XYZ file of C-alpha atoms in Angstrom:
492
model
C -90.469 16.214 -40.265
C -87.566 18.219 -38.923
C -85.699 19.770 -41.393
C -82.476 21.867 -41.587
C -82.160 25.532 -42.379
C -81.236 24.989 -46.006
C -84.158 22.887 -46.590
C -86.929 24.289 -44.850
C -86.167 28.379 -45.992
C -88.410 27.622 -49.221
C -90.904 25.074 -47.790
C -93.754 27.916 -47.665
C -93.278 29.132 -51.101
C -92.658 25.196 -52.343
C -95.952 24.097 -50.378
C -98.107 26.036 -52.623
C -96.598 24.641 -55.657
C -96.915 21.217 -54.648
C -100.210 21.606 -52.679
C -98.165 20.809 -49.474
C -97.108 17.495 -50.356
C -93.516 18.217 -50.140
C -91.682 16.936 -47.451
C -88.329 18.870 -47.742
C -86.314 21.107 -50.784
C -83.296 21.851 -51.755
C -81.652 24.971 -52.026
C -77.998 24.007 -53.318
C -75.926 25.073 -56.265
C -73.725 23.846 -59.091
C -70.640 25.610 -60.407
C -68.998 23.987 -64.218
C -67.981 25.631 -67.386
C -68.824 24.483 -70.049
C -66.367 21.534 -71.094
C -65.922 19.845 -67.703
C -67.131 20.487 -63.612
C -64.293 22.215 -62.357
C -64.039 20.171 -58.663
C -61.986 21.769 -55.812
C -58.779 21.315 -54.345
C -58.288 23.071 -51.609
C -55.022 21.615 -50.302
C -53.290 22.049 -54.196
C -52.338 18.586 -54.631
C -54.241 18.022 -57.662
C -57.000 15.002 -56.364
C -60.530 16.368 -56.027
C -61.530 17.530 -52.326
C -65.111 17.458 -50.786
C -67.178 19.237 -48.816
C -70.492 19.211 -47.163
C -72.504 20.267 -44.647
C -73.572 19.518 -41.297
C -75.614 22.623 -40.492
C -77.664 21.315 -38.076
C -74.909 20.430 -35.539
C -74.524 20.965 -32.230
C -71.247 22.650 -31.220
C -70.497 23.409 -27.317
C -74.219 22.196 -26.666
C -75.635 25.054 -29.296
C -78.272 23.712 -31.430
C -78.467 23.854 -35.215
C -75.112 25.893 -34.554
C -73.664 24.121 -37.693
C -70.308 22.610 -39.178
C -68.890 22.271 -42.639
C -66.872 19.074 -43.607
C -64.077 18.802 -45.984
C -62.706 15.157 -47.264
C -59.761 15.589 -48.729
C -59.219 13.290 -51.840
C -56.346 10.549 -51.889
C -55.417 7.667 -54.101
C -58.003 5.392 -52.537
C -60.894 7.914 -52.557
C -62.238 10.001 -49.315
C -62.649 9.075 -45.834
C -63.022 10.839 -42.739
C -59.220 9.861 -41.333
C -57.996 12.841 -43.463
C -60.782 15.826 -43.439
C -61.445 19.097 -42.293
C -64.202 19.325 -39.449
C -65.272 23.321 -38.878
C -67.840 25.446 -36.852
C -67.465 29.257 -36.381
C -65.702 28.500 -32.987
C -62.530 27.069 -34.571
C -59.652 29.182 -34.459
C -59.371 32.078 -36.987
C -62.857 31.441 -37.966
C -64.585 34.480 -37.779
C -68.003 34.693 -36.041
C -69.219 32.908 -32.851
C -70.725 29.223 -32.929
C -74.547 30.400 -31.720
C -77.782 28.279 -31.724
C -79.415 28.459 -35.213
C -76.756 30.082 -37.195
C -76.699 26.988 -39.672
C -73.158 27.503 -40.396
C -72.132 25.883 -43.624
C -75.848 25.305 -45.243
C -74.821 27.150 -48.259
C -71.276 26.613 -49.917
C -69.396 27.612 -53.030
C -65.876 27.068 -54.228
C -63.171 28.706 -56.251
C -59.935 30.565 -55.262
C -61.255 33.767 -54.685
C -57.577 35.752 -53.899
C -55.985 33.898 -56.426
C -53.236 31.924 -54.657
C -53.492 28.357 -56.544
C -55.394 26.824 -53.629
C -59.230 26.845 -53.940
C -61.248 28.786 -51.175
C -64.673 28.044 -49.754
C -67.489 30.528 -49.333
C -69.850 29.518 -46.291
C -73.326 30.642 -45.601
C -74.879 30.746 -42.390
C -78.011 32.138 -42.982
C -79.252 31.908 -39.665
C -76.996 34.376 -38.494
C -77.941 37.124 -36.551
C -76.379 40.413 -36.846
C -76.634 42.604 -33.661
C -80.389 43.021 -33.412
C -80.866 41.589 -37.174
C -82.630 38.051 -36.572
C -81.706 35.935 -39.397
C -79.781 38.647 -41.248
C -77.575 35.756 -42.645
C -73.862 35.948 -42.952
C -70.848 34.765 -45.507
C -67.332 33.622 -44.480
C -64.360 33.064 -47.023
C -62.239 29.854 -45.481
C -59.269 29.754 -46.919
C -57.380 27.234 -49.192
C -53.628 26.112 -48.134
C -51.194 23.578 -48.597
C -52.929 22.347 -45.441
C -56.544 22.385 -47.185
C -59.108 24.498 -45.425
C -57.705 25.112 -41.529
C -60.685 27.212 -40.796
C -58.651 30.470 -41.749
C -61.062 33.238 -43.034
C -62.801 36.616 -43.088
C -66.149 37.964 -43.019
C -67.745 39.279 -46.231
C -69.990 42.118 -45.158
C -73.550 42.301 -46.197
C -73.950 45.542 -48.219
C -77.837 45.772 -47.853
C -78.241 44.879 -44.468
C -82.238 45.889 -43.931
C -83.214 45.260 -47.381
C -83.253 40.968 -46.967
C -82.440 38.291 -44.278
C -80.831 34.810 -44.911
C -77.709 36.574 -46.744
C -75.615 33.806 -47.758
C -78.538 31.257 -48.318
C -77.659 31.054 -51.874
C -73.974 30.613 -53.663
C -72.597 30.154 -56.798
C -68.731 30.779 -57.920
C -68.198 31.933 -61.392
C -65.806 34.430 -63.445
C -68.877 36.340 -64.766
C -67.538 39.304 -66.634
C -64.392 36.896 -67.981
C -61.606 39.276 -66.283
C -60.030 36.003 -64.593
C -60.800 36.143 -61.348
C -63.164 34.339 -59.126
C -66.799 36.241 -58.603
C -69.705 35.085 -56.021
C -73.212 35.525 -56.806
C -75.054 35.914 -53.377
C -79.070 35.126 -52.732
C -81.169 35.780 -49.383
C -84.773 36.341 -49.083
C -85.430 39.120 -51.467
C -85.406 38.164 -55.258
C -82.653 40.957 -55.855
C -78.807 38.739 -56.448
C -75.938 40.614 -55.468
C -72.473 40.065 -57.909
C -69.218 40.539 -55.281
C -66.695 41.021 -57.957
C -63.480 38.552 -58.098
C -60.151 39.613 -55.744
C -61.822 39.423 -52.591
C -59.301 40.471 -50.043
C -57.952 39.391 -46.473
C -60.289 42.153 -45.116
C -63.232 40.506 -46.808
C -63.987 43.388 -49.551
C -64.263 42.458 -53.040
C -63.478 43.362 -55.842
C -66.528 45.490 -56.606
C -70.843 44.972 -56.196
C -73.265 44.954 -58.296
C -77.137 43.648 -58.443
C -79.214 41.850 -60.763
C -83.215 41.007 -60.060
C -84.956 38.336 -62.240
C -88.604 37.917 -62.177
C -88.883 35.794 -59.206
C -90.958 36.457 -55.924
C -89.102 37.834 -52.899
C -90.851 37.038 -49.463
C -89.867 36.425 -45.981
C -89.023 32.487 -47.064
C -88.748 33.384 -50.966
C -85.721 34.968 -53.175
C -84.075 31.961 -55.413
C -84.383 29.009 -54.536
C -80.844 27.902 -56.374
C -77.923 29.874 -58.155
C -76.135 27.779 -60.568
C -73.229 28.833 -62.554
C -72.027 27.551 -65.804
C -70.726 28.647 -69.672
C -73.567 27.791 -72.232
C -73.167 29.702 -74.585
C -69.150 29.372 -74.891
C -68.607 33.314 -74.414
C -66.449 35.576 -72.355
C -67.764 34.735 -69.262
C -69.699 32.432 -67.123
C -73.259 32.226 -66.907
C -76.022 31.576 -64.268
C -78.945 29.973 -63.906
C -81.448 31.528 -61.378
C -84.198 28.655 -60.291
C -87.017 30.521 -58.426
C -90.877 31.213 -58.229
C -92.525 33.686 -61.050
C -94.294 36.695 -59.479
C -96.321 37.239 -62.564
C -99.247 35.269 -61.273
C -100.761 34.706 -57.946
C -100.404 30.826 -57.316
C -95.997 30.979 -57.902
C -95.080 28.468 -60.701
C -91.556 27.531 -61.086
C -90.027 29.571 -63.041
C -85.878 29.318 -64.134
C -83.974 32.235 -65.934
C -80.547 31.787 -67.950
C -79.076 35.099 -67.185
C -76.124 35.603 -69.290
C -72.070 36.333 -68.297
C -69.959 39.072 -70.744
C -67.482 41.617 -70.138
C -69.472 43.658 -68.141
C -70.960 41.053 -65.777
C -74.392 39.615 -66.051
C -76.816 40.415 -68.428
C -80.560 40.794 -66.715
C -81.696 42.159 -70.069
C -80.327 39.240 -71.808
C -82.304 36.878 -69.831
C -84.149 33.870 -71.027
C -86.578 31.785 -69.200
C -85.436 28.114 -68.799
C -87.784 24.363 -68.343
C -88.761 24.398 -64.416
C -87.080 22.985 -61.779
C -86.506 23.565 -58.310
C -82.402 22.278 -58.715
C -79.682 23.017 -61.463
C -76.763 21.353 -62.899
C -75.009 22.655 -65.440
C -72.301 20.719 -67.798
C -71.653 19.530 -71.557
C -72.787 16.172 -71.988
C -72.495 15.754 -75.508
C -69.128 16.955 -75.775
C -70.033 19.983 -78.519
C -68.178 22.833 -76.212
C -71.297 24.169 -74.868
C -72.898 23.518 -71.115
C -76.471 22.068 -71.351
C -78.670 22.424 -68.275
C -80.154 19.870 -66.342
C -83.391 20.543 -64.177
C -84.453 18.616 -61.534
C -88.686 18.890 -61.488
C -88.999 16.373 -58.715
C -92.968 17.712 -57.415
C -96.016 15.663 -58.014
C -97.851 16.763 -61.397
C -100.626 18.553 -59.494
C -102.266 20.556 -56.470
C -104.383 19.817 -53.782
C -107.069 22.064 -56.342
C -106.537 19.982 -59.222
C -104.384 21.989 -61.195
C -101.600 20.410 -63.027
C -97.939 21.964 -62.605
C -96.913 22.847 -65.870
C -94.050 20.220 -67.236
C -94.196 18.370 -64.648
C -93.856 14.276 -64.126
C -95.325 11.718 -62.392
C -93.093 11.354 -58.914
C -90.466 14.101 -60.734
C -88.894 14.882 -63.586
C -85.241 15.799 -65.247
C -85.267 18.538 -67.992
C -82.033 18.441 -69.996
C -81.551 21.715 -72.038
C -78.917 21.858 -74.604
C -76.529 24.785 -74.932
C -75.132 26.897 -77.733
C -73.517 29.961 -78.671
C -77.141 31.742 -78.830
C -77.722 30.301 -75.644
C -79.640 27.512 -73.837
C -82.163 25.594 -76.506
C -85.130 25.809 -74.480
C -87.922 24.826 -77.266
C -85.868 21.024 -77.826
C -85.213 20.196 -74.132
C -85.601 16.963 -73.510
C -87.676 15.306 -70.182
C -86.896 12.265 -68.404
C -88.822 10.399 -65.962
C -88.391 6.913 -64.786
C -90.984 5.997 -67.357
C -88.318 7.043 -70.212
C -86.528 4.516 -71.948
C -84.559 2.453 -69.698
C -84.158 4.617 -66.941
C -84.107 2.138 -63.448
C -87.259 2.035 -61.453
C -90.800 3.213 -62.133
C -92.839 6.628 -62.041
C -94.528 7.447 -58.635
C -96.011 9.829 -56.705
C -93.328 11.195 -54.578
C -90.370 9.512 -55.500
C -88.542 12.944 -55.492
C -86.859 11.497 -59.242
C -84.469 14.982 -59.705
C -84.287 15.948 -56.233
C -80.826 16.295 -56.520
C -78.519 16.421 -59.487
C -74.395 16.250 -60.338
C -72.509 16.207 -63.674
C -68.968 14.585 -63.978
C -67.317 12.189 -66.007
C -67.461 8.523 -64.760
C -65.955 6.604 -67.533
C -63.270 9.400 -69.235
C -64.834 9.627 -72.556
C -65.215 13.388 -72.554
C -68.995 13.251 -72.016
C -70.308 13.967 -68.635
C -72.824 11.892 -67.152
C -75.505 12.695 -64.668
C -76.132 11.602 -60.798
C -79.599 12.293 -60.031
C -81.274 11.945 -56.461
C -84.284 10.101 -55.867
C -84.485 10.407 -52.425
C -88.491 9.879 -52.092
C -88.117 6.531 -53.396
C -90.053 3.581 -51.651
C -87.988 -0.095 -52.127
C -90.859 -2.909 -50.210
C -91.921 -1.415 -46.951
C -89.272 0.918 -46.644
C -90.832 4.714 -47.495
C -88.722 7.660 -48.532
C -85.414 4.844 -48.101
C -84.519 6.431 -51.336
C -82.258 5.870 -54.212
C -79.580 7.177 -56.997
C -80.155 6.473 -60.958
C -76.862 7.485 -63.147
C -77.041 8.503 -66.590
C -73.844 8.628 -69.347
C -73.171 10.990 -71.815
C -72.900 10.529 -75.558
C -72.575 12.810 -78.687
C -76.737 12.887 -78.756
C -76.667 13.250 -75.205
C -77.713 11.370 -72.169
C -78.464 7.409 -73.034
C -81.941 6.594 -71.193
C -81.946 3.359 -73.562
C -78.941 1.391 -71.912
C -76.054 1.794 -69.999
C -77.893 3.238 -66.779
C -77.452 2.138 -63.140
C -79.074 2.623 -60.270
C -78.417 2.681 -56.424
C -80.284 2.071 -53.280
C -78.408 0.993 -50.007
C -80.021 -2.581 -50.252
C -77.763 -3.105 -53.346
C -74.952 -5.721 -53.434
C -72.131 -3.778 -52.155
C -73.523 -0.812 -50.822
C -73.081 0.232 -47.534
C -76.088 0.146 -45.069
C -79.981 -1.275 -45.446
C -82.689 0.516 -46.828
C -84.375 1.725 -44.388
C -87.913 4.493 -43.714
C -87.021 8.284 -44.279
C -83.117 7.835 -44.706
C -83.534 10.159 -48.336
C -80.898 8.371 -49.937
C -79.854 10.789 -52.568
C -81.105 13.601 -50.770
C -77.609 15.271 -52.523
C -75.043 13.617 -54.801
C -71.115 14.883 -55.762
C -69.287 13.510 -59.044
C -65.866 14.607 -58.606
C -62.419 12.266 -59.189
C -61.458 11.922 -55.371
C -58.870 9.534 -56.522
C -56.670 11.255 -58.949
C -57.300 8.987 -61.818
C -59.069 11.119 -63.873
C -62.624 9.251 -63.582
C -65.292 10.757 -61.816
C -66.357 9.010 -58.439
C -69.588 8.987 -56.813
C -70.939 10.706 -53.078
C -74.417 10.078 -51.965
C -75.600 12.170 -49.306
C -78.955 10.836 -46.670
C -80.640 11.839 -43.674
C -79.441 8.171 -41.946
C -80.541 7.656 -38.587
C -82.984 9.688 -37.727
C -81.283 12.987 -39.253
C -77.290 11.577 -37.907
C -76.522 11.914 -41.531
C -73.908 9.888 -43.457
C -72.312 10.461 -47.117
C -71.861 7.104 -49.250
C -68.551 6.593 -51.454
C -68.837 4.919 -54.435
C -65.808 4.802 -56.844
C -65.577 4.508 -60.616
C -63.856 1.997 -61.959
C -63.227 3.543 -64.908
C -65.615 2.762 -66.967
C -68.928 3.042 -64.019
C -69.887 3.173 -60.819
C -68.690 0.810 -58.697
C -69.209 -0.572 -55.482
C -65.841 -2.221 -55.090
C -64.362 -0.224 -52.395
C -67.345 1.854 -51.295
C -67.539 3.012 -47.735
C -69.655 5.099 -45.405
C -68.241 8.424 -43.727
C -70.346 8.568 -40.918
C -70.639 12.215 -38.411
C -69.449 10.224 -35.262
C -65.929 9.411 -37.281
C -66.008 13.075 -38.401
C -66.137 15.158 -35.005
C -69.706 16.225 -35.499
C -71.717 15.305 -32.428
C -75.065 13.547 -32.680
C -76.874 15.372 -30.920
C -80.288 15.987 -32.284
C -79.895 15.840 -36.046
C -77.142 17.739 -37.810
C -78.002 16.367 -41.262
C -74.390 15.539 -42.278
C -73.767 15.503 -45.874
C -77.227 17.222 -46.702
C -75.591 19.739 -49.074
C -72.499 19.451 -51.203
C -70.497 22.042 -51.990
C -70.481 23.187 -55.399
């Protein structure tokens, strides 16, 4: 299968962990402290934007050229009459729309110059840079009463030959706790650059500096996420780094909580985390601490035989509690759709944790998890997909009651299940409305790679699908041609 930039840059390195059964992987990232996901607003008018990718559009006939989306939130939830539709040819953009660029299959917010509005950093890590195939590139959009016009500068690469893909990898976070906005950067090599908070209309930061976790660096390698988050409630934010070990030949999974202080980020401080190929970070049970949530979603063994360590049956979600010494690695808790009573049932490929999102549905100060299960098989219909929501409590996530689950052939939900539409292929919580609840985005690879993200409000208590609706690319100006995979990859 065809897949976009964002998913297929870690398919070589993946393939030998799952013994080439896996169809597709994600590369995104998730940005919270530890009390609540921050969500943006780039227009300032205090109701949760959106924004995802479309980074395998074609724009002016260029293929895989790319375009970001932004939805901009409003009392009755996101649409696509009032968004944001943007490829490196709009105006003030920098950069030139070019086939293969993949503009916009790597995002992170914050306000990065410190105006009020929130600012989006956008990889396009197909980029090439004079004769630099696939050097990779990073623009800063920037945030206005107007929301995100396109507006932006470059953010140079300051290793140039040592990596390509630059800008596959983002995650916002105030690191060293100074109060301003920092981006950690990842591209093919396992080395992360740090560009230090007060980025500036030329593009230059605040300051650079590198950390390298244990994790293999190839041609297709580096991390395969950046999350940021506070777990340990200190003086600055944290970050998880999910990648591949290089201390053995075969390339387990292998995460790293890398701490945040005064000085930045702590490599020597590091700790090695539960596996997991995606990261959410977030405190469910409300103690002032973000716990991380892994998403294992690989079969439990190889083509050889060989089991993948902590691994489940069609995937697995590791929940790892946080404190003030840090993440609580030896009592993390797994959960499969064997635990408890989480909807549906264990199987191979069911991609249970392909995705995952923390907000709070129901407003009782304990966040509650989206997870993706986008490999899931409903009757004939393979890979159709699906979306199981967990809530939060003081002992954590309730697997015993209280859990939903989604699939397009559910009352109320818009569309039909239907083969290889990876519904839940990425999922948002974020209060689009302004009501203080969090509400519900499902991302899928509809039609044939078109693309479509799903809307499903809270009601204040759950999920709902009273007033769902699809945003489709055709009502978004994103042409398609080919398959842009819009909504593939929220920003975070």
């Amino acid at each position: 299968m065809h897949k976009p930039l964002r998913l297929a840059l870690t398919t070589a390195t993946a393939a030998a962990l799952t013994g080439g059964l896996l169809t597709f992987s994600a590369v995104t990232a998730t940005a919270a402290d530890s009390t609540h996901v921050p969500q943006a607003d780039f227009n300032g008018d205090g109701i949760g934007d959106v924004a995802f990718s479309a980074d395998g559009a074609y724009v002016n006939g260029r293929s895989g050229a790319g375009q970001l989306v932004v939805l901009y939130g409003t009392k009755t939830g996101v649409s696509s009459a009032k968004r944001s539709t943007i490829s490196q040819n709009t105006a003030g953009n920098p950069g030139t729309a070019e086939a293969g660029d993949h503009f916009g299959a790597e995002t992170a917010y914050a306000d990065f110059n410190g105006d009020g509005y929130d600012d989006i950093a956008v990889g396009t890590p197909g980029e090439d840079v004079g004769s630099d195939k696939d050097g990779g590139g990073i623009a800063i959009l920037w945030g206005s009463a107007s929301g995100v016009t396109g507006k932006g500068v470059t953010v140079a690469d300051p290793a140039p030959t040592a990596h390509d893909y630059w800008g596959k990898n983002l995650a916002a976070g105030d690191f060293d706790g100074d109060g301003r906005a920092d981006l950690a950067v990842g591209s093919s090599a396992a080395t992360i650059y740090v560009l230090k908070g007060g980025i500036n209309a030329s593009g230059a930061p605040g300051g650079t500096y590198t950390i390298k976790p244990p994790i293999m660096g190839t041609d297709a390698g580096g991390p395969l996420n950046l999350t940021a988050g506070d777990i340990n409630g200190g003086d600055g934010t944290d970050l998880v780094v999910d990648g591949y070990e290089t201390d053995t030949s075969y390339g387990w999974n292998r995460n790293y909580y890398i701490p945040g202080g005064a000085n930045g980020l702590h490599m020597s401080e590091a700790m090695t985390l539960k596996p997991g190929v995606i990261s959410a970070i977030g405190d469910i049970d409300g103690d002032g601490y973000g716990d991380i949530v892994s998403g294992a979603y690989w079969n439990p063994t190889t083509e050889d035989g060989t089991t993948v360590p902590d691994s489940g049956k069609g995937g697995k979600v590791w929940v790892t509690y946080g404190s003030d010494g840090g993440p609580l690695t030896p009592t993390a808790t797994g959960i499969t759709q064997d635990t408890g009573n989480v909807p549906g049932t264990a199987e191979g490929n069911d991609f249970f944790g392909y995705e995952l999102d923390l907000g709070d549905i129901d407003g009782d100060g304990f966040l509650d998890l989206a997870i993706g299960v986008a490999g899931e098989n409903i009757g004939s219909a393979t890979n159709t997909g699906a979306v199981t929501v967990l809530y939060g409590t003081a002992k954590g996530l309730d697997t015993a009651s209280g859990a939903q689950g989604f699939a397009q052939s559910a009352p109320g939900v818009p569309g039909n299940d239907e083969k290889d539409d990876y519904f839940g292929q990425d999922v948002k919580l974020d209060d689009v409305t302004g009501d203080g609840r969090a509400d519900l985005l499902v991302g899928s690879q509809e039609n044939a790679g078109n693309g479509a993200v799903t809307y499903l409000p809270s009601d204040g208590t759950k999920i709902t699908t009273s007033g769902s609706r699809t945003v489709s690319p055709s009502t978004s100006g994103v042409s398609t041609t080919g398959a842009p995979y819009f909504g593939a990859n929220f920003a975070d």
